[in-house]
Each structure stands twice: as C-alpha cells, then as structure tokens.
Amino acid sequence: MAIISNAVTIADAGAFSVSLGSMVHIKTLTASNDSTLAFIHGTDDVVLDDTYPIYILKIINLFSHTDDRAVLLNFTIDGTNFNVTKTTTFFRARHNESGSHAQLDYRGRADLEQSASGQEFVEGFDGEADANVNSTIFLYDPSSTTFVKHFTMETQGTGNGGTDAQTSTNAFVSGYCNTTSAVTGLRIEGQSTTISGTFKLYGIKDS
Amino acid sequence: MAVVSNGTTIIDAGALGSGVPTGKMILIKTLTASGSGTLDFINGADSVVFDGTYKEYVFKFINIHPATDSADLTFQVDTGTNTNYNQTIMSTVFRAEIREDGADSKLIYDTNLDQEEGTAFQQIQHDIGNDADQSAAGTLTLFNPASATFVKHFMARSQIYYAGDYALDFLVAGYFNTTTALTRVQFKMSTGNIDSGVIKLYGIGG
C-alpha cells in the first residue's frame, strides 16, 4: 500500500519515495588499545560491495599507545589477507610547536610503489596523551571487476613523535589498489603499537 | 499506529523505522551575512548544536563576499561561556594559485599565515576580492570539539577569487591546543564586515 499525501507518493513497496539523504551510515567500530580494526563485507553488518559506488571512512581521535609509531591502512580481496598491491602519492604540510619545521613537502618514504605494505596516515604518531589523528578516506567503486580501486585520504593530526616537538600535520594521500578483483574489506593496523579511536563507515548512494 | 509498507515498518511511535536508511549529514544551522561584523555559532543558542552530539562538525561557506577588498575570512573558538575567542592554535597553511593571465602560478607553504601556538583568529579564506563577482567558497571540518581528552583538530579548504584576480586554492589545518571542550565558533573578516554570504553548519551523524 502506498502512502500518498497531497497527491505525492511518500512511500511505496516498503521504501520511501522521497529523498532521505544520500550519505548512509553503515557501521561504527571503536578501537580500544587494539592491534587492528577491520571492516569486512558481510561481517558484523558491514556492507562493502556494489551497494554503493563510493564509501567514506571517517576516523576520529585515532591514538597510538606507543610514541613515534606508524598506523597503516590496507585492503583485502579475500577477507583474510590485507596485502593488496598499491601505488600512492603522499604530501603533507607540517608545523611543529618549536617552530623548527613549517613546510610543504612530498614524502617519498611514505608513498607506495606497487607495494602490499600498509599506507601511512602521518609519519610517526605522537604518543602524548592529548595527541590524536583524524582522517577522511574515500574509496571508489570497490566492487569493480574491471578497474583498479582508487582511494584518497586527507588526514589532520599530531605527527612526528619521538624527540620532535608536537607537530600539526596535514597529510594528503591518493592512490589505487592495483587489482581488478573486488576489494571486500579494509583494515587499520598499528605498527608495533596498539590503537584507539572511532571509525565510521558510510556509503554514498548513487540514486 | 505504525505505518507498514510491504512488510517494512516505515514509521512507528513518532519516528522512522530502524530499517529506513536516512542521510547522516544533518543541517544544524544556516547563518546569512548582511554587512555582518561577526557570525557566531554557539552551542545551545538559537538552535545551534555544537557539543558531543556529533563527532564531526562541518561548516560550508557559500559566496563569502567582503565589504573591504583583500579581506580575509578568519575564525576562532572558545570554551564554556567565554567570549574572548583566543584559544591556542598550531596550524599549517599552503596554497595553489594562478592569475587570470596565467603569468603567476605556484604551490607554496605560507609561513606568514600559519600559527605557532598563537591565539589570533586563523585565516581560512585569504585576500578575497570584493568586486561584484568576487567571492570565496569552502569547507571547514572540526573533529570532536567536546573531547575532554584530546586537542581539537580542524581542516579547511577554500576556493577564492583572490583580489589580484587569481584563482586561489587555500588549505589550512591544525589544532586548538586545549583539552577543554569547545562550545562556540566565531567567523569575521580581518578588516571590515562580511558584506554577504552564507555559512551552514552540519553535524555528521551515525
């Protein structure tokens, strides 16, 4: 039975006919001193297939429990092995509290050339108690069996741990998973560290 | 009474059914400038929400037009009921630009526009022209302003019709170096009023 108001069909056949917005929340996961955190299609209500042409992962207050460690992003095509070959670019603006760095540079040590390794968000997470990293990741058409899978990351956080002063780091990564197999999951992993933070996966409807 | 269509609960008990997917970019407030000295978004005032309700807040700037040529759109925040708008900022600024005649194109880091533990208003739109057709547009994202643990990060990117007849892609990011919850955001020009323009605040839900 359709729901019609003032000659406008509001809902029919179990779905709304009117627009309800196009950015759909799929799943929120929270890491609490964990080594890894993964979104895998079909696991724990996660959708990461051809339901949406674009997926967005929002990361809020990502924290490394060990100072000066990398936190990495990787992808899977089988739901188990997170080792998809990637080629990426990495550039950043950074400025530290002591004023010894204020610059824009391309970071050859943080990009990937046909590598199955994880992609860094910022170099060397700062481990101070108030330090954290936030990022928005776009993943395009992960279910394609024709094309490589492009993704972009914009990250703002406190990088350059260790002996360096706390550093505001705005990092930009873009690249592709060099596979024509469907990407079915992604994982955030601490490199010799554990992580905490909030991770929200959204899908963008195409109609 | 529930409204059920084809076996799916659409509406029940005054709310949409849990199976109905809804958009998660929620419009909180729109402010429209008209010769305005400041535009303020204050949690709890005038229907503004800026607290722990959302983990991410997004401001959209549409056709910001300064009353004074070459003015910069700036912003600051404050905590509690404070109105000094002088929180400590660490920031980076860089830009890509090209003049309309193609004579000057470059990508540079702006050491004179970033802040190093400064408390000034932060530029997020630089040198906006005030010819009739000149304006700026962009986005500012603030992460988890209600946190009592972490510093508060922000990212902004704007496209500006620069006073010197340039297209200017202006990127600013950084953090407010405080672990106290932020409760308010103020926007103003570096000089003169905001002649016209719209600023929209959204919360990212889910």
Short mmCIF file of C-alpha atoms in Angstrom, two decimals:
data_model
loop_
_atom_site.label_atom_id
_atom_site.label_comp_id
_atom_site.label_asym_id
_atom_site.label_seq_id
_atom_site.Cartn_x
_atom_site.Cartn_y
_atom_site.Cartn_z
CA MET A 1 0.00 0.00 0.00
CA ALA A 2 1.40 3.36 -0.99
CA ILE A 3 1.40 6.31 1.39
CA ILE A 4 0.22 9.35 -0.55
CA SER A 5 -0.02 12.86 0.80
CA ASN A 6 -1.39 15.72 -1.28
CA ALA A 7 -1.02 13.56 -4.40
CA VAL A 8 2.67 12.92 -3.65
CA THR A 9 3.74 9.32 -3.04
CA ILE A 10 5.71 9.33 0.21
CA ALA A 11 6.37 5.61 0.49
CA ASP A 12 5.60 2.56 -1.58
CA ALA A 13 6.61 -1.10 -1.67
CA GLY A 14 8.46 -0.90 1.63
CA ALA A 15 10.63 2.08 0.80
CA PHE A 16 10.45 5.86 0.89
CA SER A 17 9.88 7.62 -2.41
CA VAL A 18 11.05 10.97 -1.04
CA SER A 19 14.72 11.80 -0.56
CA LEU A 20 16.17 10.84 2.81
CA GLY A 21 19.70 11.96 2.05
CA SER A 22 22.46 10.15 0.24
CA MET A 23 25.14 9.64 2.89
CA VAL A 24 24.16 6.44 4.65
CA HIS A 25 25.79 5.29 7.87
CA ILE A 26 26.83 1.65 7.62
CA LYS A 27 28.83 0.84 10.72
CA THR A 28 30.70 2.42 13.63
CA LEU A 29 33.58 0.48 15.17
CA THR A 30 35.61 1.55 18.17
CA ALA A 31 39.19 0.52 18.86
CA SER A 32 40.35 0.48 22.45
CA ASN A 33 44.01 -0.40 22.75
CA ASP A 34 43.68 -2.88 19.87
CA SER A 35 46.31 -4.01 17.37
CA THR A 36 43.99 -3.83 14.36
CA LEU A 37 40.48 -2.89 13.37
CA ALA A 38 38.79 -4.11 10.19
CA PHE A 39 35.67 -3.52 8.13
CA ILE A 40 34.93 -6.67 6.12
CA HIS A 41 31.94 -7.05 3.86
CA GLY A 42 29.37 -9.42 5.33
CA THR A 43 30.91 -9.38 8.80
CA ASP A 44 29.20 -7.67 11.69
CA ASP A 45 26.65 -5.91 9.43
CA VAL A 46 29.34 -4.28 7.31
CA VAL A 47 28.44 -3.57 3.69
CA LEU A 48 31.35 -3.05 1.29
CA ASP A 49 30.20 -4.20 -2.13
CA ASP A 50 28.29 -2.77 -5.08
CA THR A 51 25.52 -1.43 -2.86
CA TYR A 52 27.25 1.96 -3.02
CA PRO A 53 29.61 3.38 -5.66
CA ILE A 54 31.53 5.42 -3.08
CA TYR A 55 32.44 4.57 0.50
CA ILE A 56 33.70 7.04 3.11
CA LEU A 57 35.56 6.08 6.25
CA LYS A 58 35.71 8.76 8.95
CA ILE A 59 38.33 8.30 11.64
CA ILE A 60 38.03 10.36 14.81
CA ASN A 61 40.65 10.71 17.54
CA LEU A 62 42.91 7.88 16.35
CA PHE A 63 45.57 7.41 19.02
CA SER A 64 48.75 5.34 19.10
CA HIS A 65 49.53 3.94 22.52
CA THR A 66 53.26 3.91 21.70
CA ASP A 67 55.03 7.08 20.70
CA ASP A 68 56.52 7.57 17.24
CA ARG A 69 54.88 4.59 15.56
CA ALA A 70 53.13 4.27 12.22
CA VAL A 71 49.47 3.38 11.84
CA LEU A 72 48.65 1.84 8.48
CA LEU A 73 45.72 1.33 6.12
CA ASN A 74 45.45 -1.78 3.99
CA PHE A 75 42.86 -3.59 1.89
CA THR A 76 41.76 -7.16 1.22
CA ILE A 77 40.19 -9.04 -1.67
CA ASP A 78 39.59 -12.27 0.24
CA GLY A 79 38.53 -11.04 3.66
CA THR A 80 41.59 -12.53 5.33
CA ASN A 81 44.81 -11.25 3.80
CA PHE A 82 45.29 -7.49 3.92
CA ASN A 83 48.00 -7.16 1.32
CA VAL A 84 46.61 -5.62 -1.84
CA THR A 85 49.22 -4.06 -4.13
CA LYS A 86 49.05 -0.27 -4.07
CA THR A 87 50.67 2.71 -5.73
CA THR A 88 50.19 6.01 -3.88
CA THR A 89 51.36 9.59 -3.52
CA PHE A 90 51.92 11.31 -0.18
CA PHE A 91 52.42 15.01 0.53
CA ARG A 92 51.95 16.98 3.68
CA ALA A 93 52.08 20.36 5.36
CA ARG A 94 53.57 20.31 8.83
CA HIS A 95 54.41 22.79 11.56
CA ASN A 96 55.79 21.91 14.95
CA GLU A 97 55.37 23.70 18.26
CA SER A 98 59.06 24.55 18.50
CA GLY A 99 58.96 26.23 15.10
CA SER A 100 61.81 24.21 13.61
CA HIS A 101 59.56 22.85 10.86
CA ALA A 102 57.00 24.77 8.81
CA GLN A 103 56.86 23.36 5.34
CA LEU A 104 55.06 21.63 2.50
CA ASP A 105 56.78 18.60 1.07
CA TYR A 106 56.34 15.39 -0.90
CA ARG A 107 57.34 12.38 1.21
CA GLY A 108 58.96 9.70 -0.88
CA ARG A 109 59.43 7.49 2.19
CA ALA A 110 55.68 7.43 2.86
CA ASP A 111 54.36 6.76 -0.63
CA LEU A 112 54.00 3.26 -2.08
CA GLU A 113 55.24 1.82 -5.39
CA GLN A 114 53.45 -1.40 -6.22
CA SER A 115 53.66 -2.36 -2.57
CA ALA A 116 51.49 -4.65 -0.49
CA SER A 117 52.52 -2.81 2.69
CA GLY A 118 50.08 -0.62 4.56
CA GLN A 119 49.68 3.07 3.77
CA GLU A 120 50.71 5.55 6.48
CA PHE A 121 48.33 8.26 7.64
CA VAL A 122 51.00 10.55 9.08
CA GLU A 123 54.61 9.70 9.81
CA GLY A 124 55.26 8.69 13.42
CA PHE A 125 52.15 9.24 15.51
CA ASP A 126 52.81 11.41 18.54
CA GLY A 127 52.04 9.46 21.71
CA GLU A 128 51.33 12.31 24.11
CA ALA A 129 48.05 11.94 25.99
CA ASP A 130 46.25 14.71 24.08
CA ALA A 131 47.66 13.77 20.65
CA ASN A 132 45.35 12.27 18.02
CA VAL A 133 44.79 11.90 14.30
CA ASN A 134 41.62 12.37 12.22
CA SER A 135 41.08 11.30 8.66
CA THR A 136 38.54 11.04 5.87
CA ILE A 137 39.07 8.25 3.34
CA PHE A 138 37.15 7.94 0.09
CA LEU A 139 37.12 4.53 -1.64
CA TYR A 140 35.66 4.45 -5.13
CA ASP A 141 33.76 1.51 -6.62
CA PRO A 142 35.46 -1.23 -4.58
CA SER A 143 33.40 -3.99 -6.18
CA SER A 144 34.52 -3.28 -9.74
CA THR A 145 35.97 -6.28 -11.53
CA THR A 146 37.16 -4.12 -14.41
CA PHE A 147 39.07 -1.24 -12.88
CA VAL A 148 41.72 -0.62 -10.25
CA LYS A 149 40.30 0.83 -6.99
CA HIS A 150 41.12 4.45 -6.33
CA PHE A 151 41.17 5.99 -2.88
CA THR A 152 42.04 9.32 -1.29
CA MET A 153 42.90 10.18 2.31
CA GLU A 154 43.02 13.60 3.95
CA THR A 155 44.42 13.47 7.45
CA GLN A 156 44.95 16.09 10.13
CA GLY A 157 46.78 15.08 13.26
CA THR A 158 49.73 15.23 15.55
CA GLY A 159 52.61 13.52 13.81
CA ASN A 160 56.35 13.31 14.28
CA GLY A 161 56.57 11.67 17.67
CA GLY A 162 59.81 10.78 19.36
CA THR A 163 62.05 13.64 20.37
CA ASP A 164 60.48 16.10 17.97
CA ALA A 165 58.06 18.70 19.26
CA GLN A 166 54.36 18.00 18.76
CA THR A 167 53.65 18.66 15.10
CA SER A 168 50.48 19.70 13.33
CA THR A 169 50.46 17.52 10.22
CA ASN A 170 48.02 17.81 7.32
CA ALA A 171 48.69 14.83 5.04
CA PHE A 172 47.22 14.03 1.64
CA VAL A 173 47.38 10.54 0.17
CA SER A 174 45.87 9.28 -3.04
CA GLY A 175 46.42 6.15 -5.00
CA TYR A 176 44.93 2.91 -6.18
CA CYS A 177 44.70 -0.73 -5.28
CA ASN A 178 46.20 -2.31 -8.37
CA THR A 179 43.73 -5.12 -8.68
CA THR A 180 40.69 -5.85 -10.79
CA SER A 181 39.33 -8.15 -8.10
CA ALA A 182 36.67 -6.70 -5.86
CA VAL A 183 38.01 -5.13 -2.67
CA THR A 184 35.91 -6.51 0.16
CA GLY A 185 37.47 -5.02 3.25
CA LEU A 186 39.94 -2.63 4.79
CA ARG A 187 41.98 -2.67 7.95
CA ILE A 188 43.72 -0.13 10.16
CA GLU A 189 46.71 -1.58 11.94
CA GLY A 190 49.26 -0.29 14.41
CA GLN A 191 52.88 -0.97 13.53
CA SER A 192 54.41 -2.18 16.81
CA THR A 193 51.72 -0.29 18.68
CA THR A 194 48.10 -0.61 19.68
CA ILE A 195 45.46 1.92 18.71
CA SER A 196 42.28 3.54 19.97
CA GLY A 197 39.71 5.62 18.14
CA THR A 198 36.31 5.81 16.48
CA PHE A 199 35.79 4.59 12.92
CA LYS A 200 32.62 5.31 10.95
CA LEU A 201 31.87 3.77 7.57
CA TYR A 202 29.36 5.45 5.23
CA GLY A 203 28.04 4.68 1.77
CA ILE A 204 27.10 7.33 -0.78
CA LYS A 205 24.01 6.40 -2.73
CA ASP A 206 24.09 6.84 -6.49
CA SER A 207 20.37 7.43 -6.80
CA MET B 1 -0.16 3.29 14.84
CA ALA B 2 2.70 2.03 12.76
CA VAL B 3 2.85 2.65 9.04
CA VAL B 4 3.92 -0.58 7.36
CA SER B 5 4.54 -0.90 3.64
CA ASN B 6 5.22 -4.24 2.00
CA GLY B 7 6.13 -5.70 5.39
CA THR B 8 8.58 -2.92 6.25
CA THR B 9 7.84 -0.58 9.17
CA ILE B 10 8.24 2.90 7.74
CA ILE B 11 7.03 4.97 10.68
CA ASP B 12 6.27 3.93 14.25
CA ALA B 13 5.91 5.68 17.59
CA GLY B 14 6.67 9.06 16.08
CA ALA B 15 9.93 8.03 14.44
CA LEU B 16 11.17 6.47 11.24
CA GLY B 17 11.56 2.72 11.34
CA SER B 18 15.05 1.45 12.14
CA GLY B 19 15.29 -0.18 8.74
CA VAL B 20 14.84 3.11 6.90
CA PRO B 21 18.24 4.43 5.81
CA THR B 22 18.48 8.16 6.37
CA GLY B 23 21.14 10.70 5.47
CA LYS B 24 23.75 11.36 8.12
CA MET B 25 24.88 14.85 7.19
CA ILE B 26 22.49 16.82 9.36
CA LEU B 27 21.93 20.52 8.78
CA ILE B 28 22.12 22.27 12.14
CA LYS B 29 22.07 25.95 11.33
CA THR B 30 22.36 28.41 8.45
CA LEU B 31 23.57 31.96 9.03
CA THR B 32 23.39 34.57 6.31
CA ALA B 33 25.69 37.57 6.38
CA SER B 34 24.42 41.02 5.52
CA GLY B 35 27.01 43.60 6.47
CA SER B 36 27.82 41.44 9.48
CA GLY B 37 30.71 42.11 11.84
CA THR B 38 30.73 38.51 13.09
CA LEU B 39 28.81 35.29 12.57
CA ASP B 40 28.66 33.17 15.71
CA PHE B 41 27.67 29.54 16.21
CA ILE B 42 27.18 28.99 19.94
CA ASN B 43 26.11 25.67 21.42
CA GLY B 44 22.65 25.99 22.94
CA ALA B 45 21.88 29.37 21.41
CA ASP B 46 19.49 29.93 18.54
CA SER B 47 19.06 26.18 17.91
CA VAL B 48 22.78 25.59 17.42
CA VAL B 49 24.19 22.22 18.47
CA PHE B 50 27.96 22.14 18.96
CA ASP B 51 28.74 19.56 21.61
CA GLY B 52 29.14 15.79 21.92
CA THR B 53 26.07 15.10 19.80
CA TYR B 54 28.32 14.67 16.76
CA LYS B 55 31.94 13.57 16.48
CA GLU B 56 32.45 15.76 13.43
CA TYR B 57 31.12 19.18 12.51
CA VAL B 58 31.31 20.67 9.01
CA PHE B 59 30.91 24.31 8.04
CA LYS B 60 30.15 25.17 4.42
CA PHE B 61 30.91 28.65 3.09
CA ILE B 62 28.97 29.85 0.07
CA ASN B 63 29.80 33.07 -1.77
CA ILE B 64 31.53 34.86 1.07
CA HIS B 65 31.88 38.46 -0.08
CA PRO B 66 33.82 41.01 1.98
CA ALA B 67 32.87 44.63 2.35
CA THR B 68 36.57 45.52 2.04
CA ASP B 69 38.80 44.43 -0.81
CA SER B 70 41.51 41.89 0.07
CA ALA B 71 39.93 41.00 3.41
CA ASP B 72 40.46 37.52 4.90
CA LEU B 73 37.77 35.34 6.42
CA THR B 74 39.04 34.22 9.83
CA PHE B 75 37.79 32.08 12.68
CA GLN B 76 38.40 31.32 16.34
CA VAL B 77 36.74 29.24 19.05
CA ASP B 78 36.17 29.40 22.76
CA THR B 79 35.19 27.24 25.72
CA GLY B 80 32.35 27.34 28.26
CA THR B 81 30.74 30.78 28.32
CA ASN B 82 33.97 32.55 27.43
CA THR B 83 33.82 35.07 24.60
CA ASN B 84 37.46 36.03 24.24
CA TYR B 85 37.94 33.77 21.21
CA ASN B 86 41.63 33.32 21.85
CA GLN B 87 42.36 29.59 22.05
CA THR B 88 45.91 28.48 21.25
CA ILE B 89 46.36 27.36 17.64
CA MET B 90 49.02 25.30 15.84
CA SER B 91 48.36 25.44 12.12
CA THR B 92 49.69 24.88 8.64
CA VAL B 93 48.75 26.88 5.55
CA PHE B 94 49.51 26.22 1.91
CA ARG B 95 48.01 27.27 -1.36
CA ALA B 96 47.98 26.78 -5.11
CA GLU B 97 47.23 29.82 -7.21
CA ILE B 98 47.16 31.14 -10.74
CA ARG B 99 46.49 34.62 -12.05
CA GLU B 100 43.89 35.04 -14.76
CA ASP B 101 46.55 35.97 -17.32
CA GLY B 102 48.47 32.80 -16.47
CA ALA B 103 51.57 34.79 -15.53
CA ASP B 104 51.89 33.61 -11.94
CA SER B 105 51.14 30.04 -10.95
CA LYS B 106 52.64 28.35 -7.92
CA LEU B 107 52.26 26.00 -4.97
CA ILE B 108 53.67 27.42 -1.71
CA TYR B 109 53.64 26.99 2.05
CA ASP B 110 52.60 30.26 3.79
CA THR B 111 54.87 30.75 6.81
CA ASN B 112 53.39 34.19 7.44
CA LEU B 113 49.81 32.88 7.67
CA ASP B 114 50.24 29.80 9.85
CA GLN B 115 50.26 29.99 13.66
CA GLU B 116 52.71 28.56 16.16
CA GLU B 117 50.92 28.37 19.49
CA GLY B 118 49.24 31.66 18.56
CA THR B 119 45.89 32.93 19.82
CA ALA B 120 44.93 35.11 16.85
CA PHE B 121 41.98 34.43 14.58
CA GLN B 122 43.06 31.92 11.92
CA GLN B 123 42.71 32.86 8.27
CA ILE B 124 40.76 30.29 6.30
CA GLN B 125 39.99 32.41 3.21
CA HIS B 126 42.77 34.75 2.11
CA ASP B 127 42.60 38.10 0.31
CA ILE B 128 39.07 37.77 -1.04
CA GLY B 129 38.30 40.29 -3.75
CA ASN B 130 35.25 42.49 -3.34
CA ASP B 131 34.44 43.20 -6.97
CA ALA B 132 30.77 42.47 -7.57
CA ASP B 133 31.50 38.98 -8.93
CA GLN B 134 34.25 38.04 -6.48
CA SER B 135 33.71 35.72 -3.54
CA ALA B 136 35.03 32.63 -1.77
CA ALA B 137 33.61 29.19 -1.04
CA GLY B 138 34.85 26.29 1.02
CA THR B 139 34.59 23.80 3.84
CA LEU B 140 35.85 23.70 7.42
CA THR B 141 35.78 20.45 9.40
CA LEU B 142 36.17 20.32 13.19
CA PHE B 143 36.71 16.97 14.90
CA ASN B 144 35.18 16.05 18.23
CA PRO B 145 35.08 19.55 19.79
CA ALA B 146 33.56 18.18 23.00
CA SER B 147 36.51 15.96 23.84
CA ALA B 148 37.96 16.45 27.32
CA THR B 149 40.99 14.31 26.44
CA PHE B 150 42.36 15.39 23.08
CA VAL B 151 43.41 18.57 21.30
CA LYS B 152 40.84 19.63 18.69
CA HIS B 153 41.88 19.22 15.07
CA PHE B 154 40.44 21.11 12.11
CA MET B 155 40.87 21.10 8.32
CA ALA B 156 39.74 23.77 5.86
CA ARG B 157 39.91 24.10 2.10
CA SER B 158 38.56 27.05 0.15
CA GLN B 159 38.46 28.27 -3.40
CA ILE B 160 38.89 32.02 -3.53
CA TYR B 161 38.55 34.66 -6.21
CA TYR B 162 41.60 36.47 -4.93
CA ALA B 163 41.66 40.28 -5.01
CA GLY B 164 44.54 40.29 -7.51
CA ASP B 165 42.41 38.31 -9.97
CA TYR B 166 43.75 34.90 -9.07
CA ALA B 167 42.11 31.54 -8.55
CA LEU B 168 43.41 30.56 -5.12
CA ASP B 169 43.08 27.07 -3.61
CA PHE B 170 43.75 27.70 0.10
CA LEU B 171 44.32 24.85 2.56
CA VAL B 172 44.53 25.37 6.31
CA ALA B 173 44.70 22.74 9.03
CA GLY B 174 45.78 22.49 12.62
CA TYR B 175 44.60 22.06 16.17
CA PHE B 176 43.37 24.05 19.10
CA ASN B 177 45.84 23.10 21.78
CA THR B 178 43.35 22.56 24.57
CA THR B 179 41.74 19.55 26.19
CA THR B 180 38.76 21.63 27.29
CA ALA B 181 35.54 21.20 25.30
CA LEU B 182 34.88 23.86 22.67
CA THR B 183 31.42 25.43 22.78
CA ARG B 184 31.44 28.19 20.18
CA VAL B 185 32.87 29.30 16.86
CA GLN B 186 33.13 32.84 15.55
CA PHE B 187 33.80 33.97 11.98
CA LYS B 188 34.79 37.50 10.98
CA MET B 189 36.75 39.39 8.36
CA SER B 190 40.29 40.54 9.09
CA THR B 191 39.05 44.03 8.21
CA GLY B 192 35.56 45.34 7.56
CA ASN B 193 32.33 43.40 7.58
CA ILE B 194 31.14 40.26 5.84
CA ASP B 195 29.12 42.01 3.17
CA SER B 196 27.21 38.89 2.17
CA GLY B 197 27.46 35.14 2.14
CA VAL B 198 26.10 32.02 3.76
CA ILE B 199 27.65 29.74 6.37
CA LYS B 200 25.98 26.40 7.06
CA LEU B 201 26.79 24.13 9.99
CA TYR B 202 26.26 20.37 9.69
CA GLY B 203 26.78 17.51 12.08
CA ILE B 204 27.96 14.16 10.74
CA GLY B 205 25.88 11.50 12.45
CA GLY B 206 25.73 7.75 12.54
#
